[in-house]
Tab-separated table of C-alpha atoms and ligand atoms in Angstrom:
chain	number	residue	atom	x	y	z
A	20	UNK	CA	93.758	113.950	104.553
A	21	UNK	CA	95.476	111.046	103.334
A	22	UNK	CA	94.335	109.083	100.026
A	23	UNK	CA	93.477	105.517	101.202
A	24	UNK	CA	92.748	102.873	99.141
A	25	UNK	CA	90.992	99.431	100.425
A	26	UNK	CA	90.691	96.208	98.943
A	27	UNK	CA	87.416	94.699	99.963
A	28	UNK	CA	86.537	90.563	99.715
A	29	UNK	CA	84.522	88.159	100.457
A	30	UNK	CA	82.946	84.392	99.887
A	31	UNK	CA	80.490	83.642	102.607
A	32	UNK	CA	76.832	84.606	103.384
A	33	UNK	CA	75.892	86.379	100.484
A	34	UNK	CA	79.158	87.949	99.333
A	35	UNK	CA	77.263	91.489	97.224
A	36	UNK	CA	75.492	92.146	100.427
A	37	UNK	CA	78.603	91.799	102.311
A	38	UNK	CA	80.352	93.959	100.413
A	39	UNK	CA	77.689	96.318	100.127
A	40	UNK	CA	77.319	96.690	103.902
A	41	UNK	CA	80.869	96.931	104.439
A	42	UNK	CA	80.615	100.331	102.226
A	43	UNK	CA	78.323	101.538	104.141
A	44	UNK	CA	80.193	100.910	107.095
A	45	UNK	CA	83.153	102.456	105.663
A	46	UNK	CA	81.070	105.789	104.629
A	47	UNK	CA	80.338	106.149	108.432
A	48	UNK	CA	84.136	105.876	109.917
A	49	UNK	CA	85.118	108.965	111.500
A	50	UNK	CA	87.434	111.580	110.067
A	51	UNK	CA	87.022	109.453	106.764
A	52	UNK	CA	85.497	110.412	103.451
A	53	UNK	CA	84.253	107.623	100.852
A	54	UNK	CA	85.359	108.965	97.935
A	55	UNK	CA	84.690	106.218	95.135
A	56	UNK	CA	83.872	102.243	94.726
A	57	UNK	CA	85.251	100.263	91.875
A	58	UNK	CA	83.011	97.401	89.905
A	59	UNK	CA	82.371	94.183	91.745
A	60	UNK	CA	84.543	91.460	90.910
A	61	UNK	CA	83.701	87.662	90.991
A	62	UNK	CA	86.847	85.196	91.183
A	63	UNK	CA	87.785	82.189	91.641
A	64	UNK	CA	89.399	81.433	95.140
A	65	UNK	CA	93.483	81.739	95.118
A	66	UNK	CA	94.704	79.193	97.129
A	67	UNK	CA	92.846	76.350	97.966
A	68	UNK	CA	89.888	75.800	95.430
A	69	UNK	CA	87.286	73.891	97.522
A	70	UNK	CA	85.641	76.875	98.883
A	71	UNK	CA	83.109	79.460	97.128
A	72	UNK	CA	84.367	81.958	94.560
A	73	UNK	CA	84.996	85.341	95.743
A	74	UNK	CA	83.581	89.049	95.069
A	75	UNK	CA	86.148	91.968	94.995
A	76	UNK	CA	86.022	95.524	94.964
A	77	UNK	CA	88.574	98.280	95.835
A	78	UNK	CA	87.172	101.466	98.093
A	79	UNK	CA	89.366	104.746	97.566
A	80	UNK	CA	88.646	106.704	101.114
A	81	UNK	CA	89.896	110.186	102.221
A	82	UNK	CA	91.029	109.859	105.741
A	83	UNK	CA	92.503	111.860	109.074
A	84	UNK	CA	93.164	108.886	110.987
A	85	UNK	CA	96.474	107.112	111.395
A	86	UNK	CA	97.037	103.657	109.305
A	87	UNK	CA	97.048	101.701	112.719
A	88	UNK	CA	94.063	103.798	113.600
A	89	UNK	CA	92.575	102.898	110.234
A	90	UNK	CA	93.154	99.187	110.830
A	91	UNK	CA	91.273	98.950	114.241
A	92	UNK	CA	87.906	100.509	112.246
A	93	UNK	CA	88.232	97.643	109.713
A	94	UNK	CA	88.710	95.014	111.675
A	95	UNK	CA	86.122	96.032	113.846
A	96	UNK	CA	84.010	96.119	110.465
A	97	UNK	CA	84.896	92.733	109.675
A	98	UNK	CA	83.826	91.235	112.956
A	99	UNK	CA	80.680	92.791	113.134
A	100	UNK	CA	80.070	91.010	109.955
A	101	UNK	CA	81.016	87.443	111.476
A	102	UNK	CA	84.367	87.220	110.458
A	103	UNK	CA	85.949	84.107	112.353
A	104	UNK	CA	89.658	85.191	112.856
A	105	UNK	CA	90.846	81.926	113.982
A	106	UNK	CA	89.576	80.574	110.901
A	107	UNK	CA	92.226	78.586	108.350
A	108	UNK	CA	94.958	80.551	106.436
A	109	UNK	CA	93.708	81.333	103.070
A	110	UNK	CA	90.513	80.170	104.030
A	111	UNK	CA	87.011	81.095	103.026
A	112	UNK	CA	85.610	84.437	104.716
A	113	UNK	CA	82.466	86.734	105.254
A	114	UNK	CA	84.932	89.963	104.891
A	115	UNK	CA	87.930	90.745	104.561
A	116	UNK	CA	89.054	94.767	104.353
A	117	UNK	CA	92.893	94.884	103.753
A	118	UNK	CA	94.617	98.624	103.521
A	119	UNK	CA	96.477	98.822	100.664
A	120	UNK	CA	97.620	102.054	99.945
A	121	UNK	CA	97.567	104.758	102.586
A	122	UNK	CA	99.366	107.712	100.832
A	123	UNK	CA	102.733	107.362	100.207
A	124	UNK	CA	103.315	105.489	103.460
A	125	UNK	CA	105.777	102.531	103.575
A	126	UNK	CA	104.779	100.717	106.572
A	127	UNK	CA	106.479	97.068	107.848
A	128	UNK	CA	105.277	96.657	111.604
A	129	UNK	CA	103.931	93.249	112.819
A	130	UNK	CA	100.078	94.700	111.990
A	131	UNK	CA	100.606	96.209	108.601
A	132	UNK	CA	102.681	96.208	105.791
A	133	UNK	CA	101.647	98.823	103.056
A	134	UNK	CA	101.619	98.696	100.673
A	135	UNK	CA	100.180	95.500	100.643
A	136	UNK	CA	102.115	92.721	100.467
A	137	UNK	CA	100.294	90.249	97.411
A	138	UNK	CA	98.369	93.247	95.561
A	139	UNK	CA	101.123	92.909	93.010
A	140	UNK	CA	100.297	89.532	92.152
A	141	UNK	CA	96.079	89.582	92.597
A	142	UNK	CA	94.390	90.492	89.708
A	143	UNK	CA	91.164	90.749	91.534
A	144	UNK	CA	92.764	93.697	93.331
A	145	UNK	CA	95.050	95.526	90.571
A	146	UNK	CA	91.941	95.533	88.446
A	147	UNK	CA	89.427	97.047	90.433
A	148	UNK	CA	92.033	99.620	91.826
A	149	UNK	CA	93.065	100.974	88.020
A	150	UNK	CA	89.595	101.663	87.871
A	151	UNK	CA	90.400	104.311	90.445
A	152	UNK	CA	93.678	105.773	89.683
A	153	UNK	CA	94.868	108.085	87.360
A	154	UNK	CA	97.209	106.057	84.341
A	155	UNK	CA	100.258	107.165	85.522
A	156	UNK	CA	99.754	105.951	89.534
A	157	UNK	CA	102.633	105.018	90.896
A	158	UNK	CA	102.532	103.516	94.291
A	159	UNK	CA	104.806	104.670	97.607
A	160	UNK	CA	107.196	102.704	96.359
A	161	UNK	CA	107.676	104.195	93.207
A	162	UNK	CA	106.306	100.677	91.184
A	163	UNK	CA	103.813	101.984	88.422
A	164	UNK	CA	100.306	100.518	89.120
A	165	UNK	CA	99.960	100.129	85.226
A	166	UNK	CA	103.554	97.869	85.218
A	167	UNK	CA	102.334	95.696	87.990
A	168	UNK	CA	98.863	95.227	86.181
A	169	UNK	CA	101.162	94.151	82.692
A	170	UNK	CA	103.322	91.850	84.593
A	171	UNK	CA	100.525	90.402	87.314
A	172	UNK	CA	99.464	86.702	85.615
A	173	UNK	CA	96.048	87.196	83.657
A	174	UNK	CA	93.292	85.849	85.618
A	175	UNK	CA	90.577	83.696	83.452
A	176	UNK	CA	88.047	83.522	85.770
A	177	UNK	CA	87.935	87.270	86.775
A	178	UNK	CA	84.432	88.699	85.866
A	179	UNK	CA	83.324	91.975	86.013
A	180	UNK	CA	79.583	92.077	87.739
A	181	UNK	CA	77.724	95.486	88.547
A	182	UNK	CA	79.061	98.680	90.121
A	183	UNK	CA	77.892	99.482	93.402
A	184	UNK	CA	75.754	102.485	94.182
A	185	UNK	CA	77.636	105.018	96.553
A	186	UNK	CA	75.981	105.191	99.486
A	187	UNK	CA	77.357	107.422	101.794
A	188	UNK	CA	74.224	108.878	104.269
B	225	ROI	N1	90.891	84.656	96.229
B	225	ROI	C1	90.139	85.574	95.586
B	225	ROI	N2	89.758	85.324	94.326
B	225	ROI	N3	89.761	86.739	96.187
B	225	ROI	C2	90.127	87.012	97.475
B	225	ROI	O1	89.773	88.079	98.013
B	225	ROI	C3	90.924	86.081	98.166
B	225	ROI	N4	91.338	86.312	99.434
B	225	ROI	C4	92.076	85.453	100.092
B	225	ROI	C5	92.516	84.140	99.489
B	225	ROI	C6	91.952	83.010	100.337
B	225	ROI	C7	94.022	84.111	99.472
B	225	ROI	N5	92.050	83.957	98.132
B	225	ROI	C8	91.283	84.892	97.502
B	225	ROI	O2	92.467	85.725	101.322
């Protein structure tokens, strides 16, 4: 079993239940465990700023699948909750699931790059995902989480809202 960690987001049609449906949906995906949820976190939008704010959370999973493998169930997740994939760049969204940690994998194909290519720089990622990780968590490539959360530009409008219950029947 690999230790998977995914960053969850959304800012369309009722954003909580979004997120709390795509948690569910993640509990069911075979060979996978759900193994912890971080708080819910409400941000403003990075990028372009007329659209809704966004809720965050991170999902640590437990999985036997392959990343690619992995990456068909969450897309497949995201569709079945309307997600528009011809929609604008950095445009507003009902879900988005991004991988971004699968073990110690170092993946650069044309589907995936883990680990993930902005977490560095998102607060509304780093934040959720210490909640998860040991203090000294160092990612595949060797970068300590807790070094990317000092140098990662603070984020004012980051709030913390509730923590989600686990719901994994
Ligand atoms: N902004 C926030 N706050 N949260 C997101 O999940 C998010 N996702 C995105 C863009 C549009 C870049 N901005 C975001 O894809």
């Amino acid at each position: 079993m690999e230790a998977v960690y995914i960053g969850l987001g959304s800012n369309l049609a009722e954003p909580v239940q979004q997120l709390d449906a795509a948690l569910a949906a993640l509990a069911q995906l075979p060979s996978t465990r759900l193994i912890a949820t971080s708080a819910y976190y409400s941000s403003a939008p990075l990028g372009p700023s007329d659209q809704p704010r966004f809720t965050n959370a991170v999902a640590h999973l437990e999985t036997n699948l392959t990343p690619h493998a992995l990456l068909d169930q969450l897309q497949a997740i995201e569709l079945s909750q309307g997600r528009q994939r011809n929609s604008e760049r950095w445009g507003p969204r009902t879900l988005d699931l991004d991988i971004l940690l699968f073990g110690k994998c170092i993946i650069n194909d044309e589907r995936l790059r883990v680990p993930h290519y902005h977490m560095h720089a998102r607060p509304f990622v780093l934040v959720p995902l210490a909640e998860l990780c040991p203090a000294d968590f160092s990612l595949a490539d060797g970068r300590l989480l807790a070094d990317l959360l000092r140098q990662c530009p603070v984020d004012p409008t980051l709030q913390r809202l509730h923590t989600p219950q686990l719901c994994t029947t």
